[in-house]
GROMACS .gro file of C-alpha atoms in nm:
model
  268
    1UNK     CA    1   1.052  -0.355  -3.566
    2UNK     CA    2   1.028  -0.434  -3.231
    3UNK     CA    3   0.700  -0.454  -3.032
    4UNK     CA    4   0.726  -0.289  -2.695
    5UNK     CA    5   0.314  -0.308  -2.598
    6UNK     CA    6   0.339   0.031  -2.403
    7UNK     CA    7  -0.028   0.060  -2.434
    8UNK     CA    8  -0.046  -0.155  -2.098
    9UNK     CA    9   0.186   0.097  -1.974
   10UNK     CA   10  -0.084   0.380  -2.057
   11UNK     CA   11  -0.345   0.171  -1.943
   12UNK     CA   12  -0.125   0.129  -1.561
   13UNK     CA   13  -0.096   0.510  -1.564
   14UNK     CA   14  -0.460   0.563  -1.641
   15UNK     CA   15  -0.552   0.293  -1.356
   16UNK     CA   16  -0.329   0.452  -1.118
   17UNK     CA   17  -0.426   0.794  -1.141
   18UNK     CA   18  -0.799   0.654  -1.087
   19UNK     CA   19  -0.620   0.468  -0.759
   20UNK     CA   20  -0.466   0.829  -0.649
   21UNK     CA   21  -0.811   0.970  -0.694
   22UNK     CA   22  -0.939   0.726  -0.466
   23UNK     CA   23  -0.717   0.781  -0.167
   24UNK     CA   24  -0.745   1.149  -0.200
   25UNK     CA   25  -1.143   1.143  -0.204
   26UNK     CA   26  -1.126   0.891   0.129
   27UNK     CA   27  -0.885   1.119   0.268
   28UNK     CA   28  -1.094   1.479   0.247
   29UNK     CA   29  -1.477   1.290   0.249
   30UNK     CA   30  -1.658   1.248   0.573
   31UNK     CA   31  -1.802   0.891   0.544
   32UNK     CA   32  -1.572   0.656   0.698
   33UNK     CA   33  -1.785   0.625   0.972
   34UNK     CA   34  -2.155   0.648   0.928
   35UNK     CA   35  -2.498   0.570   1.136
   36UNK     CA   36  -2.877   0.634   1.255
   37UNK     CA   37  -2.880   0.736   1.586
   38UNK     CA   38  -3.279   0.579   1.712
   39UNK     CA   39  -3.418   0.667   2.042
   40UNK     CA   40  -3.783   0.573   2.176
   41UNK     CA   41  -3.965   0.935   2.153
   42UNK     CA   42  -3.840   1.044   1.792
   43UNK     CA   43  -4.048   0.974   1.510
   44UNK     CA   44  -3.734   0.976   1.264
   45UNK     CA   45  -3.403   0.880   1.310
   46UNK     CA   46  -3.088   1.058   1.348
   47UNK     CA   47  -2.781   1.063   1.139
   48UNK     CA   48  -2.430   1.120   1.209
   49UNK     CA   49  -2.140   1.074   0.988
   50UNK     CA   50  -1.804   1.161   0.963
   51UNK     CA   51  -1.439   1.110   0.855
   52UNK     CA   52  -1.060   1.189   0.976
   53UNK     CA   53  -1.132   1.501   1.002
   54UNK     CA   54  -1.485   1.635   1.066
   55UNK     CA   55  -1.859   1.531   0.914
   56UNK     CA   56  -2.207   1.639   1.043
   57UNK     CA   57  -2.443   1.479   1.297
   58UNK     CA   58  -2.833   1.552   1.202
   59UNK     CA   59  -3.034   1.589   1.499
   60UNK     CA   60  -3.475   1.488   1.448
   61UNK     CA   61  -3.554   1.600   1.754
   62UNK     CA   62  -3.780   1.837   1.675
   63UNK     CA   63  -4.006   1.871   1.325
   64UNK     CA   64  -3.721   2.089   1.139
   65UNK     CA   65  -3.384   1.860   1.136
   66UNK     CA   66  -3.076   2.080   1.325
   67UNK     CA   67  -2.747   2.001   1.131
   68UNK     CA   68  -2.436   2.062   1.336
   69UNK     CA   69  -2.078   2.054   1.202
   70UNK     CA   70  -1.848   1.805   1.329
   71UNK     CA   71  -1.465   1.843   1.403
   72UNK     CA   72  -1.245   1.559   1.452
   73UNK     CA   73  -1.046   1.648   1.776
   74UNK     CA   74  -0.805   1.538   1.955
   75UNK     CA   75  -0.544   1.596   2.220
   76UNK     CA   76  -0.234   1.453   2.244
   77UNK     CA   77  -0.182   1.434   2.614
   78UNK     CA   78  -0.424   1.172   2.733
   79UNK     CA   79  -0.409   0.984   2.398
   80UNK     CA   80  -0.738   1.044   2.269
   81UNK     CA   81  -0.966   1.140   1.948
   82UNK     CA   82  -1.318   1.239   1.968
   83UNK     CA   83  -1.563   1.397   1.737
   84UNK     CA   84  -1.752   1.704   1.870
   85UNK     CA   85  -2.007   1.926   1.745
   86UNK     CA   86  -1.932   2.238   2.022
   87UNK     CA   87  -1.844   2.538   1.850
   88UNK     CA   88  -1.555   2.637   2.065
   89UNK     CA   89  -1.240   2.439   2.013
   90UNK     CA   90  -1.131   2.470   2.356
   91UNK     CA   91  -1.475   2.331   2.458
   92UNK     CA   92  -1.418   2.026   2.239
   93UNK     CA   93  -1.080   1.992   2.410
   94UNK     CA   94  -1.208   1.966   2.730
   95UNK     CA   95  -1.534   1.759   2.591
   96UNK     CA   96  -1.244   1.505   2.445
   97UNK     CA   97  -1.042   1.503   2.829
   98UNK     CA   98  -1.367   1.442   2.955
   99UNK     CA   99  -1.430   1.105   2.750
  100UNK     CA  100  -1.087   0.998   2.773
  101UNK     CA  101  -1.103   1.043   3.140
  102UNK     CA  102  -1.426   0.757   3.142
  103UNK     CA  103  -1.631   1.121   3.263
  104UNK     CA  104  -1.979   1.235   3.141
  105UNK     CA  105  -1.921   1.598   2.921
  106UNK     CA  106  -2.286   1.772   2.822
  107UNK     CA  107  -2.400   1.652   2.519
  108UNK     CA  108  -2.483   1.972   2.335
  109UNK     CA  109  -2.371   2.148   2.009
  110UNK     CA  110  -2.318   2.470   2.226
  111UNK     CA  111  -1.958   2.669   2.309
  112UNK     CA  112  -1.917   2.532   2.637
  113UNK     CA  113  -1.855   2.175   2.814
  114UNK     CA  114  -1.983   2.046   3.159
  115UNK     CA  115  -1.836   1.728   3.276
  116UNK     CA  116  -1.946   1.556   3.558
  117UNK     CA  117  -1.754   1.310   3.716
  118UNK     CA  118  -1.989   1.186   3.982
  119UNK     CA  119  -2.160   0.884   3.725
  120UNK     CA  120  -1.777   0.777   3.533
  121UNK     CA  121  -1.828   0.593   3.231
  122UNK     CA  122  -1.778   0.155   3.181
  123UNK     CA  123  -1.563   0.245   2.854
  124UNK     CA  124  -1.346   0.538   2.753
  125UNK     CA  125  -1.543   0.640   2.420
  126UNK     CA  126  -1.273   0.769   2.228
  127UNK     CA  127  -1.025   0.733   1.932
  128UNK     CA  128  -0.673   0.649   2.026
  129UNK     CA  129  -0.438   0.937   1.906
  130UNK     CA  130  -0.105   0.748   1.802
  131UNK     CA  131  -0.396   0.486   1.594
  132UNK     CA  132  -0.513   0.830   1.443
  133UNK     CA  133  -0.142   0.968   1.378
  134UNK     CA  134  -0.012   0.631   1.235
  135UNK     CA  135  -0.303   0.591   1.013
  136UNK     CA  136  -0.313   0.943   0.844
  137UNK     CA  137   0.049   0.876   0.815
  138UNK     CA  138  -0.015   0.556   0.616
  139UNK     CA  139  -0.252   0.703   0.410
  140UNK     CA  140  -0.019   0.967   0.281
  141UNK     CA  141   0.252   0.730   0.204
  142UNK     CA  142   0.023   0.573  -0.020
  143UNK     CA  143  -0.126   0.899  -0.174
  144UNK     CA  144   0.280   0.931  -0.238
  145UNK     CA  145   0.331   0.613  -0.369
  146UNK     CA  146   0.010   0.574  -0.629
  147UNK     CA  147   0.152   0.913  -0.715
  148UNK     CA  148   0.483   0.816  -0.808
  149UNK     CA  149   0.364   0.491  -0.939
  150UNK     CA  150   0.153   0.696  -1.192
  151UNK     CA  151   0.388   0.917  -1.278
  152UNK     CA  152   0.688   0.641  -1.388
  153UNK     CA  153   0.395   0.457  -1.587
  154UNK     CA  154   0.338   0.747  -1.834
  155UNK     CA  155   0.746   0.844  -1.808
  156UNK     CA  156   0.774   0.494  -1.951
  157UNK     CA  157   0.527   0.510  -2.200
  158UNK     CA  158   0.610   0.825  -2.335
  159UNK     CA  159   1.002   0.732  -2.344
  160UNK     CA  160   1.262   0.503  -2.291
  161UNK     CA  161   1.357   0.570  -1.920
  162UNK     CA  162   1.784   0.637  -1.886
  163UNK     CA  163   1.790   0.482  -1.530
  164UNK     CA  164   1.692   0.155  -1.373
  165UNK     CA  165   1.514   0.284  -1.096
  166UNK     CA  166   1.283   0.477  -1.314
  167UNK     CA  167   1.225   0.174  -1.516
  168UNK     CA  168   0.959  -0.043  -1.518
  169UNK     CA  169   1.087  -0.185  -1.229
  170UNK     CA  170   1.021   0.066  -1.039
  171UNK     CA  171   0.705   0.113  -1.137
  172UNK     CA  172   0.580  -0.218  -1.094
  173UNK     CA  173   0.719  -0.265  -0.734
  174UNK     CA  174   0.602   0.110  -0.653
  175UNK     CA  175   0.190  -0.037  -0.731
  176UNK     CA  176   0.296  -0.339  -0.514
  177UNK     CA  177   0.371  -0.099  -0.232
  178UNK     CA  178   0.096   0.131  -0.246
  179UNK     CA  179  -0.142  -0.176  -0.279
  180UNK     CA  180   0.035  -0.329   0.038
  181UNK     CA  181  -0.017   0.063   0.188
  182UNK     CA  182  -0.398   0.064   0.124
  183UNK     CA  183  -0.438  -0.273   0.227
  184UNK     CA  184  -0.273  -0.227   0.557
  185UNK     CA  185  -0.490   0.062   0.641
  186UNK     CA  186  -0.800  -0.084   0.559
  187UNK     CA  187  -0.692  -0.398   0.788
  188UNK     CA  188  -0.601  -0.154   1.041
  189UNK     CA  189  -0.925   0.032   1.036
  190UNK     CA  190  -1.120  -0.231   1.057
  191UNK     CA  191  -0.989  -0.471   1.318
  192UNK     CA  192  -0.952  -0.178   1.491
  193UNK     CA  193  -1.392  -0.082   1.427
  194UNK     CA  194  -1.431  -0.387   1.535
  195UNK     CA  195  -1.190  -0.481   1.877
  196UNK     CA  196  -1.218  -0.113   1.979
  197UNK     CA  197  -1.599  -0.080   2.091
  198UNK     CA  198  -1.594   0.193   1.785
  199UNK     CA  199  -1.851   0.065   1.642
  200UNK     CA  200  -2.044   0.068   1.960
  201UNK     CA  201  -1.986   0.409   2.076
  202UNK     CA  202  -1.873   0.585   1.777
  203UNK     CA  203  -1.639   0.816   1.948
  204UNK     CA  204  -1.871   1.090   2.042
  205UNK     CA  205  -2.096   1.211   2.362
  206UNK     CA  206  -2.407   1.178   2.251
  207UNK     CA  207  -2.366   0.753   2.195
  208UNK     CA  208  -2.172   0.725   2.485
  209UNK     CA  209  -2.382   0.874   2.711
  210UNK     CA  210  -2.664   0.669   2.573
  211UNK     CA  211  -2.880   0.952   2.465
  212UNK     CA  212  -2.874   0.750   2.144
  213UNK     CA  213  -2.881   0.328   2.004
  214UNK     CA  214  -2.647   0.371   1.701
  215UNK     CA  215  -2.708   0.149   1.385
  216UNK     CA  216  -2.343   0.166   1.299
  217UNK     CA  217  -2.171   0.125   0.981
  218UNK     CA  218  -1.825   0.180   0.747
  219UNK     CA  219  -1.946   0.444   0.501
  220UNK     CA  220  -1.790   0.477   0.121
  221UNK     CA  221  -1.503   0.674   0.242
  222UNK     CA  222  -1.328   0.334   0.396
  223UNK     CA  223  -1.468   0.155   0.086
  224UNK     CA  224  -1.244   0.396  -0.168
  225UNK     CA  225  -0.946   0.229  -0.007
  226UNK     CA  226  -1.042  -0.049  -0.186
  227UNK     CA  227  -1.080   0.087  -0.501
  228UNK     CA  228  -0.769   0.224  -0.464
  229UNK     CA  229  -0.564  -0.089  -0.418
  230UNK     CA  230  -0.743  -0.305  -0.672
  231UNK     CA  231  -0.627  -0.025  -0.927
  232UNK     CA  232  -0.291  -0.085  -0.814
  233UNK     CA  233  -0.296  -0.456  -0.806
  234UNK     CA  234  -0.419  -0.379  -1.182
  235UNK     CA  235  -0.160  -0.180  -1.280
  236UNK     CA  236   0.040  -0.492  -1.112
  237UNK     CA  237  -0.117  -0.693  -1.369
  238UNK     CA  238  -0.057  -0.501  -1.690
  239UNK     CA  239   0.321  -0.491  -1.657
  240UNK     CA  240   0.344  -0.838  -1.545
  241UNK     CA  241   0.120  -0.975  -1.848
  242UNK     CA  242   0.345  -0.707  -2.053
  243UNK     CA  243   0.650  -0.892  -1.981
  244UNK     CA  244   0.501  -1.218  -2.056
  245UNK     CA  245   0.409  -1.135  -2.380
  246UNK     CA  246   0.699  -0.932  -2.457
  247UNK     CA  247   0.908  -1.256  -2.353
  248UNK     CA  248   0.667  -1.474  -2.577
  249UNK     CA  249   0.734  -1.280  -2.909
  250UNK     CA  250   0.937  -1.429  -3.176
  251UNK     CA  251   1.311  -1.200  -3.107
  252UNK     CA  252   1.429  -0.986  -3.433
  253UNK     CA  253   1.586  -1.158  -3.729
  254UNK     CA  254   1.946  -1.140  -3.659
  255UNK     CA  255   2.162  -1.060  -4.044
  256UNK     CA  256   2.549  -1.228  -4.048
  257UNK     CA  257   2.685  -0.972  -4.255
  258UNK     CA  258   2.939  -1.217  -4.346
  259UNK     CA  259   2.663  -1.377  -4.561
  260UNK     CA  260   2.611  -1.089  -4.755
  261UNK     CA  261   2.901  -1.003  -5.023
  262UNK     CA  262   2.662  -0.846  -5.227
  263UNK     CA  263   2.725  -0.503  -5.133
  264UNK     CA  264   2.403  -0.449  -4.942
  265UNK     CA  265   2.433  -0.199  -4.709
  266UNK     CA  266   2.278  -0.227  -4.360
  267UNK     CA  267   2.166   0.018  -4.113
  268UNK     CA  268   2.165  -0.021  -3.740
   0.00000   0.00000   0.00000
């Protein structure tokens, strides 16, 4: 009988549904970007953190901590992403314009925005919008593809697949594209933390009007990326170490029926 090893099949499907868990978590968490805000007459930091699409800053001004929502925002027209704690989406619209402008908005979790354009900002403290686009973009693709790649791992251990494409082939080149995926996002992320001034101003008001000194940071959101694409580079490894030893075995015996006058009868 044959030996066809498809428990490092199981063991790719179980590795790559752990991978799809991954991107989904650093999709919908709010920790990709994460920081103390210090300033001179607080006796305890701030905190802000937040993801693609919204987090929380924690304000210690006062002796009771004030926790304000944040919404990722952005607005397509001047090219620009900012997080905002107003509570009015048109005022974190304008608060957004404002910053991509180089213009000072208030810096207050309230339903309206101020902007004064008498002192303009040295840097335009914002996110761009086609970076933001193409990388939630990315990140679906991949969601996609450690999907798919899951899904042919435990079609072809629980049967013999009928078409080449939804082989092992595909399955193994699937993992090497959503491990290509994740790793060109995280590259993309963080050259772009880095070259941006991101890190310095952390695309919101109350940094970039320098009510704040951030102590900056990627939080575990980013880091799940990673997770992610070592579980695909995994599942990578199983079928590739499948196929060696696959190739290694001894083949079947092989009968010459014209040796055997005997009568013996033989099933195939």
């Amino acid at each position: 009988m044959a030996v066809t090893r498809r428990g490092y099949i199981f063991g790719a499907f179980v590795s790559g549904v752990t991978g799809v868990l991954f991107i989904v978590v650093a999709l919908a968490s709010d920790s990709w970007v994460v920081s103390t805000l210090t300033v001179s007459s607080q006796q305890a930091a701030s905190n802000i953190r937040y993801g693609l699409f919204g987090g929380e800053l924690t304000l210690r001004e006062m002796a009771t901590p004030q926790m304000h929502p944040l919404h990722m925002t952005c607005a397509a027209d001047v090219n620009a992403c900012a997080v905002s704690c107003k509570t009015e989406r048109e005022s974190r619209l304008v608060e957004v314009r404002a910053l991509a402008n180089g213009y000072r908005p208030t810096a207050a979790c309230g339903g309206t925005t101020e902007v004064d354009t008498s002192n303009p900002l040295d840097t335009t403290p914002v996110i761009s919008f086609a970076f933001y686009v193409i990388l939630i973009t990315l990140l679906v693709i991949d969601l996609v593809l450690g999907v798919a790649a899951a899904g042919l791992a435990i079609l072809n251990a629980t049967k013999n697949p009928t078409e080449p494409v939804f082989g092992l082939p595909g399955c193994l080149w699937t993992n090497v594209a959503a491990a290509l995926v994740g790793i060109t996002v995280m590259l993309m992320f963080g050259i772009y933390w880095l070259t941006s001034g991101l890190n310095e101003h952390l695309a919101i008001s109350y940094i970039a009007l320098g009510l704040f000194t951030p102590g900056a940071g990627l939080g575990f959101s980013y880091w799940l990326l990673l997770g992610g694409c070592l579980c695909f580079i995994a599942n990578v490894v199983l079928m590739q170490t499948r196929a060696y030893l696959l190739e290694r075995d001894p083949p079947p015996p092989v009968i010459d029926i014209q040796n055997h006058s005997d009568g013996t009868i033989f099933l195939y």
